[in-house]
XYZ file of C-alpha atoms in Angstrom:
318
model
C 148.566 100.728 -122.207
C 145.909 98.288 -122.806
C 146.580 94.751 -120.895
C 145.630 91.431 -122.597
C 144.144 88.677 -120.918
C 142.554 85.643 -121.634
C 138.633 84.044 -121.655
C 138.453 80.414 -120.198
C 135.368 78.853 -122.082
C 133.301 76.954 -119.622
C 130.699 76.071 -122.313
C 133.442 73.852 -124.285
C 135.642 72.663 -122.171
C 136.391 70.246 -118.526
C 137.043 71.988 -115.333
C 140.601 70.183 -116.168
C 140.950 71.521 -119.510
C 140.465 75.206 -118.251
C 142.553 74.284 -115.380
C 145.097 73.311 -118.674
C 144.508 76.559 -119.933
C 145.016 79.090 -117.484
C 148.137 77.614 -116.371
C 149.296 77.888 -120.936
C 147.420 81.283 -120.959
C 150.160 82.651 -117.704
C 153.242 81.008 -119.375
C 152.489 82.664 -122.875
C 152.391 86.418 -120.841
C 148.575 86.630 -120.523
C 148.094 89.111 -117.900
C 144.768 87.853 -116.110
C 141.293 85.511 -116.802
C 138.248 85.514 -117.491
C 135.469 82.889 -116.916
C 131.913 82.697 -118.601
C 129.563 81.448 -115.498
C 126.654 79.319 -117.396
C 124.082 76.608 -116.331
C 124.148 75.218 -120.472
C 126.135 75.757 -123.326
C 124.885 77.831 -125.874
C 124.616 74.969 -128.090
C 125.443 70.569 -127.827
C 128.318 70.920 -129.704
C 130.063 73.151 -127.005
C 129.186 70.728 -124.919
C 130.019 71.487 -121.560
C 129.113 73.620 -118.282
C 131.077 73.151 -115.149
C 130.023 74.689 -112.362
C 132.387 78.053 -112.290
C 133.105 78.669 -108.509
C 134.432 75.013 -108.170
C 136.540 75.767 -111.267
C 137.726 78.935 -109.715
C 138.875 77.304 -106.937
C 141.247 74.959 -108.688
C 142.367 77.961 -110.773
C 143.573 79.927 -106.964
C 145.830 76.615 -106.507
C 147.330 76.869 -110.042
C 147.755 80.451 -111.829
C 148.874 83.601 -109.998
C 146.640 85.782 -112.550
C 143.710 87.566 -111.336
C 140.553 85.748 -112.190
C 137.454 87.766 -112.906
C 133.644 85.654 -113.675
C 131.967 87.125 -117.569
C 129.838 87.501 -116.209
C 127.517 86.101 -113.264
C 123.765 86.699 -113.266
C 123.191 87.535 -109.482
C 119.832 87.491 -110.178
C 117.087 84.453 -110.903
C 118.678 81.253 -110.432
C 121.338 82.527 -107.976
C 120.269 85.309 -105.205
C 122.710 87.274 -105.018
C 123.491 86.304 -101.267
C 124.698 83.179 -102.478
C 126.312 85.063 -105.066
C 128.514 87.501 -102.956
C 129.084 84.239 -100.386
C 131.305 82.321 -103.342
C 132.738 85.797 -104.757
C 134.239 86.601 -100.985
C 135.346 82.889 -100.984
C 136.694 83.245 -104.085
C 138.817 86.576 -103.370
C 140.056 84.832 -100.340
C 141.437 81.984 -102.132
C 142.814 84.205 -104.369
C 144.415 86.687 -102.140
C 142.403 89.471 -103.260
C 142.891 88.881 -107.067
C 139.537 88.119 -107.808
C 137.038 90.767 -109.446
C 132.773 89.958 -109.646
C 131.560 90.522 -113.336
C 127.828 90.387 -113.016
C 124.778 91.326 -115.716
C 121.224 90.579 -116.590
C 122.111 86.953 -118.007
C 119.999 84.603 -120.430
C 116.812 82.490 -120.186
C 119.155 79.965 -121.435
C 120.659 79.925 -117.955
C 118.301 81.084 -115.351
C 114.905 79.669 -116.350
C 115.722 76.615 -115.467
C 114.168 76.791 -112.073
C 110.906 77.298 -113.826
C 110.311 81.345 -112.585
C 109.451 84.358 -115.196
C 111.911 85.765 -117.468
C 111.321 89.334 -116.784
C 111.890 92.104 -119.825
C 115.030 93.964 -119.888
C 113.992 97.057 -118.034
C 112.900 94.817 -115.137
C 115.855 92.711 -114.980
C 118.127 95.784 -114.737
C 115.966 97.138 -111.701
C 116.631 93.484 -110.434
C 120.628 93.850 -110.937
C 121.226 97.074 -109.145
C 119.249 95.730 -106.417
C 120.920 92.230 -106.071
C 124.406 94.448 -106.446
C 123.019 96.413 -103.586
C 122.430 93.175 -101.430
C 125.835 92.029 -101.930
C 127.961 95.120 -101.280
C 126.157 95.345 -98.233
C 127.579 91.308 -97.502
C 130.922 92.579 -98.508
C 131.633 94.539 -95.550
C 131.610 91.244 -93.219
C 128.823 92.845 -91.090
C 125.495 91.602 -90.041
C 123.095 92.842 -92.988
C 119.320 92.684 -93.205
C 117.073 93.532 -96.274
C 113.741 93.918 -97.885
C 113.684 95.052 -101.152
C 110.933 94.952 -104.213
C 112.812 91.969 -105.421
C 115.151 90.549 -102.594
C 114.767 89.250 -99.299
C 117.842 89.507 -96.836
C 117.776 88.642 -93.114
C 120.424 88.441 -90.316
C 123.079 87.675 -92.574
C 126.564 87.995 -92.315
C 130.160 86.321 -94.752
C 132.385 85.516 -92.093
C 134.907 84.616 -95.052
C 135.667 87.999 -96.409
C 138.765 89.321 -98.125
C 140.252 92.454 -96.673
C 139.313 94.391 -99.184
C 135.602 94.636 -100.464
C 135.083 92.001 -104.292
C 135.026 94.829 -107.037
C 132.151 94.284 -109.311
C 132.236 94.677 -112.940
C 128.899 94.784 -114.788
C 128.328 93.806 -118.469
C 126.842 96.519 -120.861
C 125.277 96.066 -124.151
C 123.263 99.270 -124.780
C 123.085 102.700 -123.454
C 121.111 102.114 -120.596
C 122.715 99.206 -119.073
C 125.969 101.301 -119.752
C 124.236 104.179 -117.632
C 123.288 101.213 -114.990
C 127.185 100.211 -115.131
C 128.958 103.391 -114.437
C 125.911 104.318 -111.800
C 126.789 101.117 -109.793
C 129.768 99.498 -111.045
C 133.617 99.365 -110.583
C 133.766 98.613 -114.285
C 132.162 98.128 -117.270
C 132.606 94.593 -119.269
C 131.140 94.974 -122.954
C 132.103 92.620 -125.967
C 131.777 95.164 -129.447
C 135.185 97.673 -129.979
C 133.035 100.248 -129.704
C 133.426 103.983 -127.368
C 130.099 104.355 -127.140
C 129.283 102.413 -124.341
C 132.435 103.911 -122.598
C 130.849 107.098 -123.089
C 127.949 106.680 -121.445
C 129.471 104.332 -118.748
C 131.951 107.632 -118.078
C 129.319 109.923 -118.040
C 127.339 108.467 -115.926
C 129.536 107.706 -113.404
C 131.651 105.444 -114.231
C 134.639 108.011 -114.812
C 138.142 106.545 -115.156
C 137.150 103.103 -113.940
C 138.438 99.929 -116.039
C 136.346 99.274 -119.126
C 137.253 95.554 -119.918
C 136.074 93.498 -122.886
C 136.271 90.496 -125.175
C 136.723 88.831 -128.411
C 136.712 85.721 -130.001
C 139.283 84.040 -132.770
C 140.023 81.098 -134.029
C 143.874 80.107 -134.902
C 144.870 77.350 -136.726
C 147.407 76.849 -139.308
C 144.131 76.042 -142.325
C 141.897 79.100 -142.250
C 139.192 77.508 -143.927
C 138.860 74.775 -141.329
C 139.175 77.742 -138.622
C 136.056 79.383 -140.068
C 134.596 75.841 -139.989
C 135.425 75.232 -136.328
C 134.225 78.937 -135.360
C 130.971 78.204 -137.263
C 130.142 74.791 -135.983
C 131.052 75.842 -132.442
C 130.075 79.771 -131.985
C 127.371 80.844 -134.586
C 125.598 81.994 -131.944
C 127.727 84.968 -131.340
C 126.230 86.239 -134.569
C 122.878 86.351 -133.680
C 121.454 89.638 -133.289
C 119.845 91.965 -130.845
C 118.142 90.146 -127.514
C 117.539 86.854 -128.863
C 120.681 85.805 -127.280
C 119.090 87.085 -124.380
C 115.696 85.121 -124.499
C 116.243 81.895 -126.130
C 115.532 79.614 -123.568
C 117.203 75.931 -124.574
C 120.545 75.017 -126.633
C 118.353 73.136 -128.610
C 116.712 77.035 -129.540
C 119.928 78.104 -130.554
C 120.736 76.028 -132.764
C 117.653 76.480 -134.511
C 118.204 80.072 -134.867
C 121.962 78.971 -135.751
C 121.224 77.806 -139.090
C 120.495 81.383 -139.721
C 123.853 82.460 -139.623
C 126.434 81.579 -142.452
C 129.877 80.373 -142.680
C 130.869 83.673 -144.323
C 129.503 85.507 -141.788
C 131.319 84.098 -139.689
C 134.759 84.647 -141.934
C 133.659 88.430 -141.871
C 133.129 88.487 -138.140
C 135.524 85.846 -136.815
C 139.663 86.366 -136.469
C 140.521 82.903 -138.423
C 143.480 81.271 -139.082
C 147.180 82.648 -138.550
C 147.845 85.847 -140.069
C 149.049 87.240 -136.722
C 148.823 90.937 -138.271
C 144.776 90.121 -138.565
C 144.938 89.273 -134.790
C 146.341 91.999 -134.011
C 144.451 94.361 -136.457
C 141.454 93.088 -134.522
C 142.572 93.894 -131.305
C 143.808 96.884 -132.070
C 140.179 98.274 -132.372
C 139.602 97.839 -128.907
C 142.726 99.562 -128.233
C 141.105 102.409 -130.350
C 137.978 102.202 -128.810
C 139.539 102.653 -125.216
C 139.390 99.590 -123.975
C 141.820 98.696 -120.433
C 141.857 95.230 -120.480
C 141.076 93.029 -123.825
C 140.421 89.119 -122.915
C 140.709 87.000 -125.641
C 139.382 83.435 -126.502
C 140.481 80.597 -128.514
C 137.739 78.971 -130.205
C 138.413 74.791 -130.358
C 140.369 72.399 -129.193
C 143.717 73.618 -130.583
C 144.675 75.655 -127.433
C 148.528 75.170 -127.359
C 148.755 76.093 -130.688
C 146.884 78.861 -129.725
C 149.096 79.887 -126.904
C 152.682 79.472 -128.960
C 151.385 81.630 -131.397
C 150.306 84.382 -129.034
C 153.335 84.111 -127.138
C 155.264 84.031 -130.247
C 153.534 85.953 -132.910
C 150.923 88.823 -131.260
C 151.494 89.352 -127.395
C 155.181 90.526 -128.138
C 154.327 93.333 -130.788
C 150.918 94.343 -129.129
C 153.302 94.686 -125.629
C 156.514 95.382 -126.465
């Protein structure tokens, strides 16, 4: 049976808000979290970016969900020792409830130290690596390496859960998928579509959880929902890797006025027809997906939540 969770966006709203949120997103039977890890928004009018590992450590004090990060970039403006020292914090605060979700990330986020953006193939190299580096942390033992791209010495986490972080890591194409089941204790994708599984399976990844998200928009107008979903997330519509290179907010909404309000009403869960909610979701279920987290787009959250609880959770669960 497929589990549903819910995506805490840190690129529109407070560490308080999300705080807000997770506690909503336990009461209306979500079953776990998600939470983007960004340095910007994708755009102004998201308008925020806390800084996720504080945030995660309010959430241990507040929800009893597991929490999992979509996804880290352990890569470029993070090494990943840093990286695996707040994931084993994390799990600890957690109890253990805590999983890594890690991938190649955007210039948007980690050029802002003023280093290269590598091309794809190179930051993929750079991922399994950095992964390497931080399993290696994970066991709580002294750890020393020298790699083509990281530098570890005479390190050691003396904060460690009992159990080793599991960590997730975010597929778009065939070859990160290969990447993902080659090194990964899951595979976190965004598209209801079984061919990523595929490869992730075959090459490695075999019954492992295959996790992914969506986006919607509820509200009681439709029309303003596709207005809200527009004006806030037009970005998600944006094709290929310029998601992936784009280096400023300011960028993206350039390349935003590209995309159009109806795409957006083609692409975009709107309003509350709870059976096209749950017609949506049920192509992930399709697809094979474990574990579907879903985000609210705007500020209309606990209208979001009572109509989940209400209206979809109990006939995609029940």
């Amino acid at each position: 049976m497929t589990d549903y969770g819910y995506f805490l966006s840190s690129e529109e709203h407070s560490p308080a808000a999300l705080v807000d949120q997770a506690r909503m997103a336990e009461q209306a039977g979500f079953t776990s979290l998600w939470i983007s890890d960004h340095f910007h928004p994708w755009n102004d009018e998201q308008g925020e970016s806390p800084f996720v590992w504080s945030v995660i450590g309010a959430l241990s004090q507040a929800v009893s969900l597991p929490v999992e990060t979509a996804v880290t970039c352990p890569m470029i403006r993070t090494h990943p020792a840093v990286v695996a020292h707040a994931a084993a914090t994390a799990a600890v605060q957690l109890e253990g409830r805590f999983r890594l979700g890690v991938g190649t990330g955007e210039a948007l986020n980690e050029h802002v130290l003023g280093g290269p953006w590598p091309e794809a193939s190179v930051r993929l190299e750079m991922l399994e690596e950095a992964v390497q580096v931080m399993r290696m942390l994970f066991t709580g033992e002294q750890s020393s390496h020298r790699g083509t791209h990281y530098t570890l010495e005479n390190a050691r986490l003396y904060t460690c859960p009992d159990e080793p972080v599991p960590i997730d890591v975010s597929a778009f194409g065939p070859q990160a998928a290969a990447v993902a089941g080659r090194i990964g204790d899951g595979l976190i994708t965004m598209a209801p579509e079984s061919e990523s599984i595929e490869h992730f399976r075959r090459s490695g990844g075999g019954t492992k959880p295959v996790m992914a998200g969506v986006k919607v928009c509820w509200g009681t107008d439709r029309e303003e929902a596709v207005r809200t979903a527009h004006r806030l997330w037009a970005n998600e519509q944006l094709p290929g890797e310029l998601p992936q290179i784009l280096p400023t907010p300011r960028h993206f909404e350039q390349a935003n006025e590209l995309v159009t309000r109806d795409r957006i009403a083609e692409n975009v869960v709107c309003g509350d027809d709870a059976d096209a909610h749950i017609a949506v979701l049920n192509t992930y279920v399709e697809a094979g997906f474990d574990t579907v987290h879903i985000n609210q787009i705007g500020p209309d959250q606990r209208g979001f939540f009572d109509f989940y609880r209400t209206k979809v959770l109990p006939q995609l669960t029940g």
